Tab-separated table of C-alpha atoms in Angstrom:
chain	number	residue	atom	x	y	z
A	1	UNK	CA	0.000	0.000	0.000
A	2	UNK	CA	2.937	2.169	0.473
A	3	UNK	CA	2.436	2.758	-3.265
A	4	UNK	CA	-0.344	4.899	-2.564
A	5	UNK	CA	1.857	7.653	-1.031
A	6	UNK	CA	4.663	7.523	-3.304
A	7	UNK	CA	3.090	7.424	-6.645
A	8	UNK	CA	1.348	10.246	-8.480
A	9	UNK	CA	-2.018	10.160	-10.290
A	10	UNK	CA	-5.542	8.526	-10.112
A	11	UNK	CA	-5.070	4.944	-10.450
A	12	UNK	CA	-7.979	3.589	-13.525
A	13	UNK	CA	-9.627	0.170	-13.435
A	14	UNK	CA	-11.049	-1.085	-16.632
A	15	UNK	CA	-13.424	-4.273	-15.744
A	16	UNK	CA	-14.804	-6.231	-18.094
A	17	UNK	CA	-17.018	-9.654	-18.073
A	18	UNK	CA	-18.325	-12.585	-19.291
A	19	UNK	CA	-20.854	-15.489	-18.223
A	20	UNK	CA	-20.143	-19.013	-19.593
A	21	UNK	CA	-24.316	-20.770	-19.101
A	22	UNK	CA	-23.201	-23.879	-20.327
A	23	UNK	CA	-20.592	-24.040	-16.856
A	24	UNK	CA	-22.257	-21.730	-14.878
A	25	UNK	CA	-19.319	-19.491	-14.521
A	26	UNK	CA	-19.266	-15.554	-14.204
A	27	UNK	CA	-15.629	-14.329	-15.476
A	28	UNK	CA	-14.646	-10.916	-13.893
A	29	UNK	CA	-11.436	-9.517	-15.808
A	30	UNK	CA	-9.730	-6.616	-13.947
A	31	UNK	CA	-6.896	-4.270	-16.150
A	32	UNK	CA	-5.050	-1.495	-13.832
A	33	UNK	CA	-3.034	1.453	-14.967
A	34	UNK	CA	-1.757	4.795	-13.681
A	35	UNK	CA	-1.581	7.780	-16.118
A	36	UNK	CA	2.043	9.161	-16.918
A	37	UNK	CA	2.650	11.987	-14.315
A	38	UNK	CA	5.624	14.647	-14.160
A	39	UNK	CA	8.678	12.897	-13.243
A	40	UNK	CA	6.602	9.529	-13.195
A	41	UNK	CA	6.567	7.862	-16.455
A	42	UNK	CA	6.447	4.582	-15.260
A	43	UNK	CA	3.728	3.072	-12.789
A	44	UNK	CA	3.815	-0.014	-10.465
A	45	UNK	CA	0.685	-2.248	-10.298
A	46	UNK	CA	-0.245	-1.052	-6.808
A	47	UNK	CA	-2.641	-3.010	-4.452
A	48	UNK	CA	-6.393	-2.072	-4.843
A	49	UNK	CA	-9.276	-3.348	-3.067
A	50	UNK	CA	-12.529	-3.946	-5.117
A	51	UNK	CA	-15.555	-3.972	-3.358
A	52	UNK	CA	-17.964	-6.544	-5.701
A	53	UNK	CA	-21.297	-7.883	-5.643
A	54	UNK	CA	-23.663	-9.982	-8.653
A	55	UNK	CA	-27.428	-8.963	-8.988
A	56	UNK	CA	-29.636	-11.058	-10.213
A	57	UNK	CA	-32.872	-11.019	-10.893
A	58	UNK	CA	-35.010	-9.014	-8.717
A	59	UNK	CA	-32.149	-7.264	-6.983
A	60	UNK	CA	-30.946	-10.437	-5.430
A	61	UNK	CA	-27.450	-10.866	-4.315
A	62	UNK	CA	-25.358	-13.988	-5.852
A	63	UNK	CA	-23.447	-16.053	-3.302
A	64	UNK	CA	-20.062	-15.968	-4.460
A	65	UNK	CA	-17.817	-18.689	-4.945
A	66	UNK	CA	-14.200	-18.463	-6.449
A	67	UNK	CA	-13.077	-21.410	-8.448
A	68	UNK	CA	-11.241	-23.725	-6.880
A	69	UNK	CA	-12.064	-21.779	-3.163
A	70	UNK	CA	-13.133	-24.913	-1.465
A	71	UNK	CA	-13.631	-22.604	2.184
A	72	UNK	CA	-16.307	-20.648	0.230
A	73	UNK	CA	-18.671	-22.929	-0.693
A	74	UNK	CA	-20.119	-23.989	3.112
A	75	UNK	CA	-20.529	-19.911	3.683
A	76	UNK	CA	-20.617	-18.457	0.235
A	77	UNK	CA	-20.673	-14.209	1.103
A	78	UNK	CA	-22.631	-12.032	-1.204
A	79	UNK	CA	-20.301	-9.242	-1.526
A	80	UNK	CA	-16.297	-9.315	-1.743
A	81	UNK	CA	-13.256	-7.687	-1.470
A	82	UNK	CA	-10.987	-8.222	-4.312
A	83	UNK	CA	-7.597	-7.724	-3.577
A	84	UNK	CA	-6.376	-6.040	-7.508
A	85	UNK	CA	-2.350	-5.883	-7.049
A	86	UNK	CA	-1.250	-7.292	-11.040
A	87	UNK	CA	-1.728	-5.171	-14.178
A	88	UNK	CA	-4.029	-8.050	-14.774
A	89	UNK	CA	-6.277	-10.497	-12.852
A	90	UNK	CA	-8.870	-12.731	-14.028
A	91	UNK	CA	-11.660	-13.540	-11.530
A	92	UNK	CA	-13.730	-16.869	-11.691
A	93	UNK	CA	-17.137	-17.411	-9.953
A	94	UNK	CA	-18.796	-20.325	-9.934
A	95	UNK	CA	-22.649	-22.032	-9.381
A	96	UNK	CA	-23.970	-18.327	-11.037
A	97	UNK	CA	-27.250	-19.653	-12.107
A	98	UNK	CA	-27.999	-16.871	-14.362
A	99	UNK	CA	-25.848	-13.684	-16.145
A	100	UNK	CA	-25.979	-10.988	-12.958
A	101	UNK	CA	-25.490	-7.820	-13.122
A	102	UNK	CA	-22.292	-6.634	-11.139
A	103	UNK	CA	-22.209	-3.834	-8.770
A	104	UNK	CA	-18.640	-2.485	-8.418
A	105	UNK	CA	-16.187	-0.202	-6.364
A	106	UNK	CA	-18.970	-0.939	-3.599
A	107	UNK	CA	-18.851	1.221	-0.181
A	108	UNK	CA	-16.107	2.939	-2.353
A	109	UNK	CA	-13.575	0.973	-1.113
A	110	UNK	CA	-11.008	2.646	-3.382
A	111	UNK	CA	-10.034	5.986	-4.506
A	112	UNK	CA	-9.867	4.866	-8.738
A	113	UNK	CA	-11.378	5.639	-11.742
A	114	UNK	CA	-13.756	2.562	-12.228
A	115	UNK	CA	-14.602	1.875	-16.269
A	116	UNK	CA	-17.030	-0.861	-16.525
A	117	UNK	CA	-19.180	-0.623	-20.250
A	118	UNK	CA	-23.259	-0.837	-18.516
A	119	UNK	CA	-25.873	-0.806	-20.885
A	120	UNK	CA	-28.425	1.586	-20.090
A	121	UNK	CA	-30.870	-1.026	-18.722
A	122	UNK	CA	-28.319	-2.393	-16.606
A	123	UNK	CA	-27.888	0.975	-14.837
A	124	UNK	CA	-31.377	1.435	-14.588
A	125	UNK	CA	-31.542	-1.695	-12.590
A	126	UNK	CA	-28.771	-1.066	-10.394
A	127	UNK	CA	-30.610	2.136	-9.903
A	128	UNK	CA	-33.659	0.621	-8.723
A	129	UNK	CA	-32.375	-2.778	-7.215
A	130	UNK	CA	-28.632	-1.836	-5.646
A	131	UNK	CA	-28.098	-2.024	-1.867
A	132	UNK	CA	-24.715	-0.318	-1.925
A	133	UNK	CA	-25.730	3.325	-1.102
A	134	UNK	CA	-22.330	4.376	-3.348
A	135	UNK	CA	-22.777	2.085	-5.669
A	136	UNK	CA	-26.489	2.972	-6.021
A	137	UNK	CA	-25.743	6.237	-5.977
A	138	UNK	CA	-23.017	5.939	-8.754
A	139	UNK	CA	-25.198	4.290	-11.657
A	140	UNK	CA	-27.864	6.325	-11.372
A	141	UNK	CA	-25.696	9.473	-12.192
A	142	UNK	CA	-23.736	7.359	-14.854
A	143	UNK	CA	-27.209	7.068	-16.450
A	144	UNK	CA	-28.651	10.572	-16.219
A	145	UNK	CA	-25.364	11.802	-17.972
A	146	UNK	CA	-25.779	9.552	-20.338
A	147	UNK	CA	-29.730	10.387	-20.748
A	148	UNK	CA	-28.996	14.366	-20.591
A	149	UNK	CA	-25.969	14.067	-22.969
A	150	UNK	CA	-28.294	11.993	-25.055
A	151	UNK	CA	-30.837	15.011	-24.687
A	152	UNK	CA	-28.564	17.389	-24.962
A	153	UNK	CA	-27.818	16.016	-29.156
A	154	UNK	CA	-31.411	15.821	-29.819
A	155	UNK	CA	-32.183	19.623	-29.419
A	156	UNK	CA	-29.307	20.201	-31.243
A	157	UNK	CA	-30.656	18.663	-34.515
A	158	UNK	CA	-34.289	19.421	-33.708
A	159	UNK	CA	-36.000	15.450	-32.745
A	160	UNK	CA	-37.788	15.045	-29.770
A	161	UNK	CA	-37.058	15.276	-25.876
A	162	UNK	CA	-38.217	12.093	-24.198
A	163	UNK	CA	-36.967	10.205	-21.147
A	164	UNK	CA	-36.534	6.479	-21.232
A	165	UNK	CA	-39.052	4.454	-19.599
A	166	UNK	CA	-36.208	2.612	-18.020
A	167	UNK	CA	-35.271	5.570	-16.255
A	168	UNK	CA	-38.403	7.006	-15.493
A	169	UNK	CA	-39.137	3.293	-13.672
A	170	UNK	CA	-36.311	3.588	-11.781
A	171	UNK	CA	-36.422	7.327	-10.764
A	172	UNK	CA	-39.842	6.089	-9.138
A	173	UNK	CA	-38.552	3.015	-7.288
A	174	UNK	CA	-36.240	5.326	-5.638
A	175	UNK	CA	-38.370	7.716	-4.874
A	176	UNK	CA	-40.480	5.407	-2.947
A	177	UNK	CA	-38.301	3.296	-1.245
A	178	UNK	CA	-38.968	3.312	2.344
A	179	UNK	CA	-35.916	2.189	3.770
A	180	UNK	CA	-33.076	4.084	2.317
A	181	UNK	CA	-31.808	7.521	4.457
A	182	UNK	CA	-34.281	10.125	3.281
A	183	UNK	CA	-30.824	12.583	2.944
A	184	UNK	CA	-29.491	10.055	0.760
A	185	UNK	CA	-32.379	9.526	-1.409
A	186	UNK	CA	-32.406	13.317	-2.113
A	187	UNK	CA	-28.511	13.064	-3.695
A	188	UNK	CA	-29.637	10.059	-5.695
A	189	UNK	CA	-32.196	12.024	-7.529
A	190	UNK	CA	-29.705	15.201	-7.639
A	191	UNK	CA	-29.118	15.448	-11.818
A	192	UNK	CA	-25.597	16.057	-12.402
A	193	UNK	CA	-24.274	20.130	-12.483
A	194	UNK	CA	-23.939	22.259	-15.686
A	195	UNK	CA	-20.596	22.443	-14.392
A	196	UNK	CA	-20.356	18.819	-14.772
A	197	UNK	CA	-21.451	18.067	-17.973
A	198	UNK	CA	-19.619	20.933	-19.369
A	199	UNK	CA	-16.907	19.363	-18.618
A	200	UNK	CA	-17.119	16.267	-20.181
A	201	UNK	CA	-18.614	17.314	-23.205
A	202	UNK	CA	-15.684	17.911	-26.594
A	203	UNK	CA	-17.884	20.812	-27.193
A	204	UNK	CA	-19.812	22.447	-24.885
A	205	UNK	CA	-23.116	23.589	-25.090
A	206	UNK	CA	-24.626	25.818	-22.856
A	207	UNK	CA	-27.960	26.694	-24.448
A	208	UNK	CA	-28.468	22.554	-24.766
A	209	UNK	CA	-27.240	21.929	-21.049
């Protein structure tokens, strides 16, 4: 960990994943870099933890098993800590009766730049169905800057302003769920700031923001 004091720059994970039916098998694939700093060309793999869980369907957590973890299978947890300390690691769970949906950097349990390709109805789920306040938290403003950026190139050439249905489904389950902390129920419906999106955007434009 001493890494983390004596190396510059925002650390970037790049997940990606696959699910084998056939075996049952959910394949997590983790890449880590470091961007090129002053003086700091070259970056050490530096040790990462990776707070994971699988949704299924419903919102239901996955017990996870690691191949060939033998201790896991009499107590298989729900959510894990990854330990991420190679440039590349390759992550096999096992008994996965159906593809999940993965909910990622839970509790924030690292300071990185997470990169993980959701599809817009996968964020909408995680949206609705996540119990990870952050991670919660996290897709749903992945998915309305995707939605206003989406919004954003419609005015521009004139078609029509609509939300998703997705979204709108999701924006409701969160507005009525019961248990969550009010305070943070009011940040998960927060759209992201002009400032934001400005900032993102190649081009920015204010009049469409």
């Amino acid at each position: 960990f001493k890494l983390w004091y004596s190396q510059a720059g925002t650390p970037e994970l790049r997940v990606t994943s696959k699910y084998d039916p056939s075996k049952k098998q959910y394949i997590l694939t983790v890449k880590q870099s470091c961007p090129k700093t002053s003086g700091q060309n070259a970056k050490l793999p530096m040790h990462i933890p990776l707070g994971i869980a699988l949704l299924a369907s419903g919102g239901r957590e996955v017990p996870l098993q690691l191949l060939n973890k033998k201790s896991m299978k009499m107590h298989a947890p729900t959510s894990l800590v990854l330990s991420i300390t190679q440039p590349e690691q390759e992550f096999v769970f096992v008994d996965v009766m159906e593809k999940p949906i993965p909910s990622l950097l839970r509790d924030f349990s690292a300071p990185v730049k997470l990169f993980y390709d959701y599809t817009d109805t996968e964020l909408a789920f995680l949206m609705a169905n996540d119990r990870d306040p952050f991670a919660r938290f996290e897709a749903g403003q992945r998915y309305m800057t995707k939605i206003l950026l989406q919004l954003i190139e419609k005015r521009r050439v004139n078609e029509r302003l609509e939300l998703p249905e997705d979204f709108v489904l999701a924006f409701r389950q969160v507005l009525l769920d019961g248990k969550t902390d009010k305070g943070l129920i009011a940040k998960m419906i927060d759209l992201p700031s002009e400032a934001y999106l400005a900032d993102i955007m190649s081009q920015i434009d204010v009049e469409g923001i």
